[in-house]
Coordinates of C-alpha atoms and ligand atoms in Angstrom, one line a residue:
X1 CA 46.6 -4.2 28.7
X2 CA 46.0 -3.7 32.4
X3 CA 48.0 -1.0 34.3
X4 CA 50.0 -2.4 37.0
X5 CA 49.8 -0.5 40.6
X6 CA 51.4 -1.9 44.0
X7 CA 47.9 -0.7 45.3
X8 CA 44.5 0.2 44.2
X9 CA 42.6 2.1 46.2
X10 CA 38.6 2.0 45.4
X11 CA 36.4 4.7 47.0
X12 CA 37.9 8.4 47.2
X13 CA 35.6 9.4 49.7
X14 CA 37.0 10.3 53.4
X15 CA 38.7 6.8 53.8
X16 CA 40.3 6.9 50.3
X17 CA 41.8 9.8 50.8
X18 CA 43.0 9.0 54.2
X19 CA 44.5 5.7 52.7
X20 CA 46.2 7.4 49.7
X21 CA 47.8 9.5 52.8
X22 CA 49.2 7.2 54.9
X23 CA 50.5 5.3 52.0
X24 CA 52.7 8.0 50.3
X25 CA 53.9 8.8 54.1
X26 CA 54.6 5.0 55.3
X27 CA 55.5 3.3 52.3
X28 CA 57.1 6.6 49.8
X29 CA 57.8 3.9 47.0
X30 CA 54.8 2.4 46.4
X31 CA 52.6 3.3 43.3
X32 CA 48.7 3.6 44.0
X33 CA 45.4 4.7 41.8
X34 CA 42.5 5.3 43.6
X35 CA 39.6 4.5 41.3
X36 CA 36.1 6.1 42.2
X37 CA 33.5 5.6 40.9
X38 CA 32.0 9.3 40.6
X39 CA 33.6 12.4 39.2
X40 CA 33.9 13.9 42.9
X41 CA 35.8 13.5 45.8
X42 CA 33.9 13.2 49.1
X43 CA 32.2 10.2 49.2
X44 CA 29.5 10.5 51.6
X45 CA 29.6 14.2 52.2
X46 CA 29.7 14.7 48.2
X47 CA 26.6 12.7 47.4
X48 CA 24.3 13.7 50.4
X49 CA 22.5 17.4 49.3
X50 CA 19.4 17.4 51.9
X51 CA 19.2 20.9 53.5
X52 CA 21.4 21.2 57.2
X53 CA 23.5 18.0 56.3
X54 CA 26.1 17.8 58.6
X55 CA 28.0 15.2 60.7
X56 CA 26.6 13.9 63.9
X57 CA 30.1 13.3 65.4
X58 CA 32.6 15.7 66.1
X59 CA 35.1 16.9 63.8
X60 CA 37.9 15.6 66.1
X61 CA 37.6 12.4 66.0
X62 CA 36.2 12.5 62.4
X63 CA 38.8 14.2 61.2
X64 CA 42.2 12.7 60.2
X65 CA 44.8 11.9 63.0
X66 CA 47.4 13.8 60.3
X67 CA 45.2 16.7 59.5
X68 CA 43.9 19.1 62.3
X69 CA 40.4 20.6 61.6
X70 CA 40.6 24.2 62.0
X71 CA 37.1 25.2 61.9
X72 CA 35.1 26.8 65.0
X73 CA 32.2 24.2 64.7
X74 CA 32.9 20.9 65.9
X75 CA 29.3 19.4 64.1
X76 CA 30.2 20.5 61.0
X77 CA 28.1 20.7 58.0
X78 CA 28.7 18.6 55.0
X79 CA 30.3 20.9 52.4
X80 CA 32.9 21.8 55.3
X81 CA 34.0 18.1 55.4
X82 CA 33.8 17.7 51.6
X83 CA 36.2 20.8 51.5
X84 CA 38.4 19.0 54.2
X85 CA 38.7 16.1 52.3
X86 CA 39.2 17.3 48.8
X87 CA 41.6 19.7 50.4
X88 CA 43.8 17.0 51.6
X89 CA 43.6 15.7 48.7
X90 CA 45.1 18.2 47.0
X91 CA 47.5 19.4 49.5
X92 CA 49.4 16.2 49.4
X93 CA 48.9 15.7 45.7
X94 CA 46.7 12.4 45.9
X95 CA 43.9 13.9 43.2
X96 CA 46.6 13.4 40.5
X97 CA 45.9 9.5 41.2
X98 CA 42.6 9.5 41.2
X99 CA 40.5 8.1 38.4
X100 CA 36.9 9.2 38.5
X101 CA 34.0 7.6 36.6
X102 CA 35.9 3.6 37.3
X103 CA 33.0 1.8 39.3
X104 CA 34.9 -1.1 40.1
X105 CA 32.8 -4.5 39.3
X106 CA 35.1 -7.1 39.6
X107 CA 38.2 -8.5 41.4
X108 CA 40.1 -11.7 41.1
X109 CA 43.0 -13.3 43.2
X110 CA 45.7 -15.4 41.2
X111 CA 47.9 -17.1 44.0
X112 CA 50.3 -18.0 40.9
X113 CA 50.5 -14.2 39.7
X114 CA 50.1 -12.8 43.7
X115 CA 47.7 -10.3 42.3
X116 CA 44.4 -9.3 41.9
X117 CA 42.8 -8.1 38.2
X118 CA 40.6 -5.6 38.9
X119 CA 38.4 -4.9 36.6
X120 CA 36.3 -1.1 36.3
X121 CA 33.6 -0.2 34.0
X122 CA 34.5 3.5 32.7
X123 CA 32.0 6.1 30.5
X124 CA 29.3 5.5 29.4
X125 CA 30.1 2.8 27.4
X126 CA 30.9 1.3 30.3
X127 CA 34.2 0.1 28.7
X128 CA 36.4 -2.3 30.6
X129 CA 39.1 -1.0 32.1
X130 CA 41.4 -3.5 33.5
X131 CA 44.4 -2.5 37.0
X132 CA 46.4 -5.2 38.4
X133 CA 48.1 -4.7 41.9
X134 CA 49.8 -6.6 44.9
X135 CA 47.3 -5.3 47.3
X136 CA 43.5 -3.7 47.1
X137 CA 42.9 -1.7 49.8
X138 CA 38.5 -1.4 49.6
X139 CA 37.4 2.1 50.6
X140 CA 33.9 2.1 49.0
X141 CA 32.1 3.3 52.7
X142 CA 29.5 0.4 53.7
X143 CA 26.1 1.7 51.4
X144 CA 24.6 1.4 48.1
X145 CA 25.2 4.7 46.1
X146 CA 22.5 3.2 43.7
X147 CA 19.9 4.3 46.2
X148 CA 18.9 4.4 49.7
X149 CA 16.4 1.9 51.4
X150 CA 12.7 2.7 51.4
X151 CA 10.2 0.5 52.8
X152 CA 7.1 -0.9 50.4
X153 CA 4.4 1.7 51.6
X154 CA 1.0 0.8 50.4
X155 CA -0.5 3.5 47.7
X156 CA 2.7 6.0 47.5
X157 CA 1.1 6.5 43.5
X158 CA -1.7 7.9 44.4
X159 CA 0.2 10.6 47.0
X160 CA -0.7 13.9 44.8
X161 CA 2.5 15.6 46.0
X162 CA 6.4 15.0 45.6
X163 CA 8.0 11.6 47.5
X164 CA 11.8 12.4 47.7
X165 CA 14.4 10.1 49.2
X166 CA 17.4 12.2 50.9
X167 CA 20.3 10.3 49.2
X168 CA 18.7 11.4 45.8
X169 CA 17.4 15.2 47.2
X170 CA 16.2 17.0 44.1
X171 CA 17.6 20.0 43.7
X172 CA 14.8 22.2 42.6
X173 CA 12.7 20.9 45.8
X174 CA 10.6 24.1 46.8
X175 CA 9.1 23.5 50.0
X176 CA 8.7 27.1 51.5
X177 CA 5.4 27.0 53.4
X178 CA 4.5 23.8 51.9
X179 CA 3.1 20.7 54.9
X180 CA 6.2 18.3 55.1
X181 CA 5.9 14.7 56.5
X182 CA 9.3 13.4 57.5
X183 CA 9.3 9.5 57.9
X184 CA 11.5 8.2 60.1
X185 CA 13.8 9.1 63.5
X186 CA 17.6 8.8 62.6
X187 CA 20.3 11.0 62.0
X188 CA 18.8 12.6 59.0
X189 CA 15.6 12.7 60.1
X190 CA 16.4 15.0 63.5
X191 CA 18.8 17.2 60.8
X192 CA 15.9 17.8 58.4
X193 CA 13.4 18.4 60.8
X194 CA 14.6 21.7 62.0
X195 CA 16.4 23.0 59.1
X196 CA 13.3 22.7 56.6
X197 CA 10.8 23.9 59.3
X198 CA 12.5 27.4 58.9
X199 CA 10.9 27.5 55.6
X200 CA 7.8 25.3 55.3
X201 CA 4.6 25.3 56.7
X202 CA 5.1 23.1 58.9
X203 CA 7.2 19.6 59.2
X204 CA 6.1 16.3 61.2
X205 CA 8.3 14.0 62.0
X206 CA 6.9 10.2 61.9
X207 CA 8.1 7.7 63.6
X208 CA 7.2 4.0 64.2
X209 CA 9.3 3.9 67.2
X210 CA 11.3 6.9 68.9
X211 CA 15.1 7.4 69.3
X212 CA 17.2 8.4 71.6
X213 CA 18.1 12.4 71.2
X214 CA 20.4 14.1 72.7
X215 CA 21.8 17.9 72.1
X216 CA 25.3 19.6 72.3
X217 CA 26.9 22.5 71.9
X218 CA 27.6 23.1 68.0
X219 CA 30.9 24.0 68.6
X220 CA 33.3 23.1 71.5
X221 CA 34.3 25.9 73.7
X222 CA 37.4 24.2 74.5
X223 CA 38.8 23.1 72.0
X224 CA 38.1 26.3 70.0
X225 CA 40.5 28.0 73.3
X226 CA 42.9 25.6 73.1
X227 CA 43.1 26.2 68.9
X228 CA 43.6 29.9 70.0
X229 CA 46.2 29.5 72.3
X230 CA 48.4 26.3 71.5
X231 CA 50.1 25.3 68.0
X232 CA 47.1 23.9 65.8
X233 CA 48.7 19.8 65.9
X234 CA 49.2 19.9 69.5
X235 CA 45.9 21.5 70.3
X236 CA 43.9 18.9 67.8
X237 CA 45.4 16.5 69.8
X238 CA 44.0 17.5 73.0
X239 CA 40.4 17.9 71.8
X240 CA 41.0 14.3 70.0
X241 CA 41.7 12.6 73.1
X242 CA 39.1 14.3 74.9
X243 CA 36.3 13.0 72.5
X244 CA 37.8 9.9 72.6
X245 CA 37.8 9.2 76.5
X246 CA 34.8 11.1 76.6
X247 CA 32.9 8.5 73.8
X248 CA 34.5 5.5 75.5
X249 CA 33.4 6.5 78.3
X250 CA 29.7 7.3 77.3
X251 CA 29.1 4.1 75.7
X252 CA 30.9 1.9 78.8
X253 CA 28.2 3.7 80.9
X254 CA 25.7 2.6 78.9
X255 CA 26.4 -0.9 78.7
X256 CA 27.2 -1.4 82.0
X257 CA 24.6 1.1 83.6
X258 CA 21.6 1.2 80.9
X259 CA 18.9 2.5 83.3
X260 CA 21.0 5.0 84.8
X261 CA 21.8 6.7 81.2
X262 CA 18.2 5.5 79.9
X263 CA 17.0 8.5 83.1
X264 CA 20.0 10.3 82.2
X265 CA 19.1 10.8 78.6
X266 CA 15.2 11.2 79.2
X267 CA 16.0 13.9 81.8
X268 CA 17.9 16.2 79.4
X269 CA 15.2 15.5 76.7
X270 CA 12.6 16.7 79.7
X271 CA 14.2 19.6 80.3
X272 CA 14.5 20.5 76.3
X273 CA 10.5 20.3 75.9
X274 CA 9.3 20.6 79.5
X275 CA 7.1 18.7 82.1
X276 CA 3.6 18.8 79.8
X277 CA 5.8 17.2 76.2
X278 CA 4.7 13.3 76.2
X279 CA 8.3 12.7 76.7
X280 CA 7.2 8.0 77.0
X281 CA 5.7 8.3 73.6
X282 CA 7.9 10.1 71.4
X283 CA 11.5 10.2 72.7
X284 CA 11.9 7.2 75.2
X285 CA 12.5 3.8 72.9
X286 CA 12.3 0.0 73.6
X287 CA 15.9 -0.2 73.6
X288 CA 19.0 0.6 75.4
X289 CA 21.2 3.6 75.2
X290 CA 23.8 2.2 72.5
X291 CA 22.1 -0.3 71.5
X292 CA 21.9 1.7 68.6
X293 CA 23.7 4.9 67.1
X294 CA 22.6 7.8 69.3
X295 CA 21.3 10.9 67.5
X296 CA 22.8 13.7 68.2
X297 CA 21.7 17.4 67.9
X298 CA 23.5 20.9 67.7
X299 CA 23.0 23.2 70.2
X300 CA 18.9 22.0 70.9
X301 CA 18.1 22.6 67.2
X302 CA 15.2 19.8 67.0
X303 CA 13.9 21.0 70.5
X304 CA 13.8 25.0 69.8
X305 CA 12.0 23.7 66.5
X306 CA 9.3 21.1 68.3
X307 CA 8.9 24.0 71.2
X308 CA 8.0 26.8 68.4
X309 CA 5.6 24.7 66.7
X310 CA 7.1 25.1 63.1
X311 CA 7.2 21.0 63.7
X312 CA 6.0 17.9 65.8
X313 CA 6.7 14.7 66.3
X314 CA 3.8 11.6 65.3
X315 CA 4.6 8.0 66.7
X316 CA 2.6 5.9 64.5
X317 CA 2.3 3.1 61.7
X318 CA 1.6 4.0 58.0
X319 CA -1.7 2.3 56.9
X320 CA -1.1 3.5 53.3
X321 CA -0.4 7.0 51.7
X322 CA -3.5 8.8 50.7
X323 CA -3.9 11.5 47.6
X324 CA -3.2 13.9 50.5
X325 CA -0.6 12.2 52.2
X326 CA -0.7 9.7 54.7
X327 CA -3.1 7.3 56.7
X328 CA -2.0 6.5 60.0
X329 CA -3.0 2.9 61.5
X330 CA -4.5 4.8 65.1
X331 CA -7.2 6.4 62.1
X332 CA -5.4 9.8 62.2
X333 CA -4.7 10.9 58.3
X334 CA -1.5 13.5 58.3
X335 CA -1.6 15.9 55.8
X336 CA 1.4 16.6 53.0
X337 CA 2.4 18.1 50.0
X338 CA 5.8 16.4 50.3
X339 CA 7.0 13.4 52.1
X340 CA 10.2 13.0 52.8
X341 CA 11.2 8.9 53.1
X342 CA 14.0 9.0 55.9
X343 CA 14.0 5.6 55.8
X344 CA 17.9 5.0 55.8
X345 CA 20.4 3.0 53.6
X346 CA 20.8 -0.1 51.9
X347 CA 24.2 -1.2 53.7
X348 CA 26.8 -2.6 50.8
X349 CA 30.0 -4.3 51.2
X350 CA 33.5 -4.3 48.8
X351 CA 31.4 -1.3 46.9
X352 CA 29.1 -4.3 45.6
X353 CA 32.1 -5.9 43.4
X354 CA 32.3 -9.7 42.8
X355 CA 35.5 -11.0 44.3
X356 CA 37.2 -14.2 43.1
X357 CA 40.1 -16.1 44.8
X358 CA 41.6 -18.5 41.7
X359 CA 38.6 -18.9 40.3
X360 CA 36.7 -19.3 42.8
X361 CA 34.0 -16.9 43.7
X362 CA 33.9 -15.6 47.6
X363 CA 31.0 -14.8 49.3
X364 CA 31.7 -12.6 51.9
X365 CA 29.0 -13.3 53.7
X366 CA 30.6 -16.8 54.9
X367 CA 34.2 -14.7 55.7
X368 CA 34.9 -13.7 59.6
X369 CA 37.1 -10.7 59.5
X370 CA 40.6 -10.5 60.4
X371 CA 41.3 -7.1 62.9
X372 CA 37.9 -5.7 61.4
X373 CA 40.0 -5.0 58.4
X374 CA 40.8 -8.2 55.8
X375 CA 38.5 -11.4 55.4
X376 CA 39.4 -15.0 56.2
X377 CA 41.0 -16.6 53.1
X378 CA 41.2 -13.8 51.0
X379 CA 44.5 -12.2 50.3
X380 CA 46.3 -9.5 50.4
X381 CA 43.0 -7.4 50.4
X382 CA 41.8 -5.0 53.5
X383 CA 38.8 -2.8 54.0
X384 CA 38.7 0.7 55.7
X385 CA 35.8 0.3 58.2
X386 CA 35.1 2.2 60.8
X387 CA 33.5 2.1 64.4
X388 CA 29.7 2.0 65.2
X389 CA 30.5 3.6 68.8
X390 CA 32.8 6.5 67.7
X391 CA 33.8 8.3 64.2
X392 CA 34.5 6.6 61.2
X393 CA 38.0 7.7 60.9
X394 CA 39.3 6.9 64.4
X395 CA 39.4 3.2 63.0
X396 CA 40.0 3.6 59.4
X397 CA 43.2 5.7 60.7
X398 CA 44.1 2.8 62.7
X399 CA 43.7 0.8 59.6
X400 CA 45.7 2.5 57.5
X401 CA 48.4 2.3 59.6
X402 CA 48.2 -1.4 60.0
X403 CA 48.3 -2.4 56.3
X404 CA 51.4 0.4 55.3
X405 CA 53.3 -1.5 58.6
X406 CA 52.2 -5.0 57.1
X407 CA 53.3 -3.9 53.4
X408 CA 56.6 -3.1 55.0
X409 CA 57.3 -6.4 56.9
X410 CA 56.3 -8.3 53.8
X411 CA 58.5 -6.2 51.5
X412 CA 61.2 -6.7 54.7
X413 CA 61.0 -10.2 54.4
X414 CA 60.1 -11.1 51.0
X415 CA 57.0 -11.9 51.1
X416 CA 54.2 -11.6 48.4
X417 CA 51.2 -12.8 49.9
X418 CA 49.1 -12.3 53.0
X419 CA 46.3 -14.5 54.5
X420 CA 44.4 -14.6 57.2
X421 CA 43.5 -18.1 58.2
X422 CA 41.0 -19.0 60.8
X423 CA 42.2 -22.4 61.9
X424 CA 41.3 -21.9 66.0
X425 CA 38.6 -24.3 66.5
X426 CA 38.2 -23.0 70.1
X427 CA 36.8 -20.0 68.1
X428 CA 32.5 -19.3 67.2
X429 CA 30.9 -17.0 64.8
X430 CA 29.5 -14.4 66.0
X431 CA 27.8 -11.6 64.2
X432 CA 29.4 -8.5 62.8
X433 CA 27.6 -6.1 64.4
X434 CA 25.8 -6.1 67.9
X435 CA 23.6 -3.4 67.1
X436 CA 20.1 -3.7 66.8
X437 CA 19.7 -0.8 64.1
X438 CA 17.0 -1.7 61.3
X439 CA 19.9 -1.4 58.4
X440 CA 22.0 -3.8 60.3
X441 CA 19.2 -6.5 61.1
X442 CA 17.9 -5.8 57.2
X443 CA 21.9 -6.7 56.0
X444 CA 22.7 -9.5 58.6
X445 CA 23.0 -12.2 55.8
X446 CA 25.3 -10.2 53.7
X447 CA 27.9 -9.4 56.4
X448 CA 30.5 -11.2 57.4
X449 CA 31.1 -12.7 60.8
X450 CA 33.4 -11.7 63.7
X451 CA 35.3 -14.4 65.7
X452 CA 34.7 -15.0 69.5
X453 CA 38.3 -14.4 70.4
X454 CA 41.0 -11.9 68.7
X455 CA 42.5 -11.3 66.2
X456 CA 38.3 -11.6 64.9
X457 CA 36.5 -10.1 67.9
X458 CA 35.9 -6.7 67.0
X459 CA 36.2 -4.7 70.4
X460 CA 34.7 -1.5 69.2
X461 CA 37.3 0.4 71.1
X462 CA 39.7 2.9 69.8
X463 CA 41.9 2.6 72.7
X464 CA 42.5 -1.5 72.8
X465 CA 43.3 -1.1 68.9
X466 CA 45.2 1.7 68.5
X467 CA 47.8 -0.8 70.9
X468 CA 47.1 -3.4 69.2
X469 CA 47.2 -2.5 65.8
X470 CA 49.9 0.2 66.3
X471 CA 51.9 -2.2 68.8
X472 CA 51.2 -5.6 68.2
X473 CA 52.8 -8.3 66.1
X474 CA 52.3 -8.5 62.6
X475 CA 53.5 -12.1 62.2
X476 CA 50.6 -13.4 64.8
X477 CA 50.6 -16.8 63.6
X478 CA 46.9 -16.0 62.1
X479 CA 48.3 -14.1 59.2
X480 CA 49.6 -16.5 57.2
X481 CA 52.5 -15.0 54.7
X482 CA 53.4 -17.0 51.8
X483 CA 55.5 -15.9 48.2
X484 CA 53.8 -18.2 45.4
X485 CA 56.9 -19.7 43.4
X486 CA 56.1 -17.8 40.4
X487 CA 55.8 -14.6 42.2
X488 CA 58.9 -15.1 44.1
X489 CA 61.1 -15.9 40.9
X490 CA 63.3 -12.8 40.2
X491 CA 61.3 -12.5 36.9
X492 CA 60.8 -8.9 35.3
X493 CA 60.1 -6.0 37.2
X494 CA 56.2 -5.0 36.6
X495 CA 56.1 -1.6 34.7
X496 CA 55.6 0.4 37.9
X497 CA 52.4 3.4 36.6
X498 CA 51.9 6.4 37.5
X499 CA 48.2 7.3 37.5
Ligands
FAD501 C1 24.3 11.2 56.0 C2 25.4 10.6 56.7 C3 26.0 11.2 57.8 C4 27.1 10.5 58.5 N1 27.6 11.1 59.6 C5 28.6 10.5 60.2 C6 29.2 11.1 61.4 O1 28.9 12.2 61.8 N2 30.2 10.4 62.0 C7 30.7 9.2 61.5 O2 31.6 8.7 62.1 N3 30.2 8.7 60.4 C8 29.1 9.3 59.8 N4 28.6 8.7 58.7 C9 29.2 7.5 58.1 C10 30.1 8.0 56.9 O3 29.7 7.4 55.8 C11 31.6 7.9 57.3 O4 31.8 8.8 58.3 C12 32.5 8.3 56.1 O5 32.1 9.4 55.4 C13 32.7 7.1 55.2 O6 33.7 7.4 54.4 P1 34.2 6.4 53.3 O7 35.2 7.1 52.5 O8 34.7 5.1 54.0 O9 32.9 6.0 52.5 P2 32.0 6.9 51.6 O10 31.9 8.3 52.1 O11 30.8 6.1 51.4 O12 32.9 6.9 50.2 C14 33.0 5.8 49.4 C15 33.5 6.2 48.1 O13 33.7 5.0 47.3 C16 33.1 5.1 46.1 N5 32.8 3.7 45.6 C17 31.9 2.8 46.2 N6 31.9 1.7 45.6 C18 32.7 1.8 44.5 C19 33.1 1.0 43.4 N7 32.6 -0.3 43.3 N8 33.9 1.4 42.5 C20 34.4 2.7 42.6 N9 34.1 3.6 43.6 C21 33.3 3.1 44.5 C22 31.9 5.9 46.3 O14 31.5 6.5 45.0 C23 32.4 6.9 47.3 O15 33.0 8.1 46.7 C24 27.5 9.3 58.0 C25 26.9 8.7 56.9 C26 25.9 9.3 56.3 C27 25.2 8.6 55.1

């Protein structure tokens, strides 16, 4: 017998949470389960356990638009956010409807039935557990929790020390005044740098190519006055809407202007290290400014580090790794006794479930999304995702939103069944994302497409959508609304559950 919910909810991770909130507060009547697939909440900021994790966006903007964050840092470090989660959670009594250990394998559309089956594997027996719902609202993040991407390195068996992966960091990892090599130059590669060059003997960053680095202040001076003196929502607000002009503005700059941010950036970095650092080799890329994710540092952490010596940065190619850790292709051979593979993530969609619409399997691959948030032809089904230029949340808010006020104009008008069709033929693909990070090139065949004109051109701008998804029209004459005959009959109530 499957359990019958007006909405599942897959993923309790920062987005799940947020989704299970603006539910109960939009549409009060509705019953939800939010099926996860681990036995925490957090997500993200549950799973990753590398020493200094933290965010590399502000708390203001990565924190709910309901729930202010009250903490003096505005980079905050990863158990923080999991706290902030799990307490919303709980404060608004979501983690009584959450069901942990369901990884969610399988959904299927039946127009006839307007609802999906959704089936979870549970314990491990992986049992079948089988939900049915009106709408399935995807919040599994945008990465494989099965493991995170590391590149085929020649001779990594015959490395004599430890090779550790930071979305699996071993917990009994001793590296005090042990040689660390760090491979790669993201976001977690510029956190782990500093934070375990406190300890070990000394920690090299390699890179193939540099990124662009830039520090700020840990915590925000002015939003931490205006916490002090103003009532906590209003003063939120504030420092929201300061990030948020301030980020738009940051990346407008850089599209429009990328040689005058390009010196901009490079000048701050020059000023970090000083005049003598070989500033062209290992901090200026072969890209634009926002062409990919900036990295972003607290208050000059990787800097202070380089400057003390406790760690450098190589910018090299691995030949292979060596019994002693790892030859470069200029000759050089660095020494290690662990290597660290900060090689990033392998970028998922739909949490890797198989989705049918009657019967017939979707590929989401060929879909071009609708708002950034549902997928052409398949109903009554949204994702939270959220923006590559600015925090997660901003969007996945924005999203939330839109599906509680589309839930209530269907419920308004009867309807059972939503659609986006793309039918415009004045309208191109266009890809997803216009980023040219390695884990979006690597994924480019498993994402979906955007459109060349709205309501499929994702804008990346918090601004445009919060009017357009607050503001604008539900009934756009893209969605297409529908109530299957069946569906619409005025048969027996489904057993409404409670989780
Ligand atoms: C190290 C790191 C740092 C980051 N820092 C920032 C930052 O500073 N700012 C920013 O904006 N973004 C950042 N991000 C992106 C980050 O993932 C998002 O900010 C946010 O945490 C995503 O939340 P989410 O709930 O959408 O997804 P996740 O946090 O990935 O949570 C998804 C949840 O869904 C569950 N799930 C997935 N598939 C299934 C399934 N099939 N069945 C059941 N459950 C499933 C997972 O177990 C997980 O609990 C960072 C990402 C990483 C990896």
């Amino acid at each position: 017998m499957a359990q019958h919910f007006d909405m599942v909810i897959v993923g309790a991770g920062l987005s799940g949470i947020g989704a299970a909130y603006h539910l109960q507060a939009n549409c009060p009547r509705k019953s939800y389960v939010v099926l996860e697939g681990r036995e925490a909440i957090g997500g993200t900021w549950d799973l990753f356990r590398y020493p200094g994790i933290r965010s590399d966006s502000d708390m203001y903007t990565l924190g709910y638009s309901f729930k202010p964050w009250r903490e003096a840092k505005a980079i905050a470090d990863g158990p923080s956010i999991r706290n902030y989660v799990c307490e919303t959670a709980s404060e608004n009594g979501i983690d009584r409807n959450i069901r942990f250990g369901h990884q969610v394998k399988r959904a299927s559309w039946s127009s006839v039935d307007a609802r999906w089956t959704v089936e979870a594997e549970h314990g491990p027996e992986k049992e079948i557990v089988r939900f049915t719902c009106n709408f399935l609202f995807m919040c599994s993040g945008y990465y494989s929790y099965a493991g995170g991407y590391t590149p085929e390195f020649a001779g990594t068996e015959s490395f004599a020390g430890r090779i550790v992966h930071p979305q699996k960091w071993p917990e009994d990892l001793d590296y005090k005044n042990k040689r660390v090599v760090i491979i790669g130059s993201g976001a977690t590669a510029v956190t782990l740098v500093p934070e375990m060059a406190k300890d070990a003997a000394h920690v090299t960053m390699l890179q193939r190519s540099p990124t662009y680095v830039v520090s700020r202040p840990g915590e925000d001076a002015f939003a931490n006055w205006l916490r002090r003196n103003l009532p906590a929502k209003l003063a939120y607000g504030i420092a929201r809407w300061r990030m948020v002009l301030l980020q738009m503005f940051t990346f407008r700059l850089a599209r429009r202007r990328p040689e005058k941010m390009k010196k901009f950036l490079l000048d701050m970095v020059r000023q970090e290290l000083g005049p003598d650092y070989d500033i062209a080799t290992h901090f200026t890329p072969n890209y634009n400014p926002w062409d990919q994710r900036l990295c972003l540092v607290p208050d000059s952490d990787l800097f202070q580090s380089i400057k003390s010596g406790k760690s450098s940065v190589v910018t090299d190619q691995i030949e292979s790794f060596t019994p002693k850790g790892i030859k470069l292709k200029s000759g050089k051979e660095l020494q290690a006794d662990i290597i660290v593979t900060a090689t990033g993530l392998k970028l998922e969609l739909l949490g890797g479930m198989q989705v049918s619409v009657d019967g017939v399997a979707v590929n989401i691959a060929k879909t071009m999304t609708y708002k950034g948030m549902m997928y052409s032809d398949v109903p009554n089904l949204a994702s939270a995702f959220g923006y590559t230029n600015a925090s997660w949340t901003l969007k996945c808010d924005l999203t939330c939103e839109y599906v509680c006020r589309m839930l209530n104009y269907m419920d308004a008008h009867g309807y059972k069944q939503c659609t986006p069709r793309q039918r415009d033929p004045s309208i191109h693909e266009e890809p997803w994302f216009d980023f040219s990070s390695g884990y979006i090139q690597r994924a480019a065949d498993v994402l979906p497409k955007q459109g060349s004109k709205k309501p499929w051109k994702l804008y990346q701008n918090y601004a445009l959508d919060l009017v357009t998804l607050r503001l604008g029209r539900i009934d756009d004459g893209t969605m297409e609304f529908s109530s299957p005959h069946r569906a619409a009959m005025p048969a027996k109530e489904p057993v409404r559950a409670t989780a």
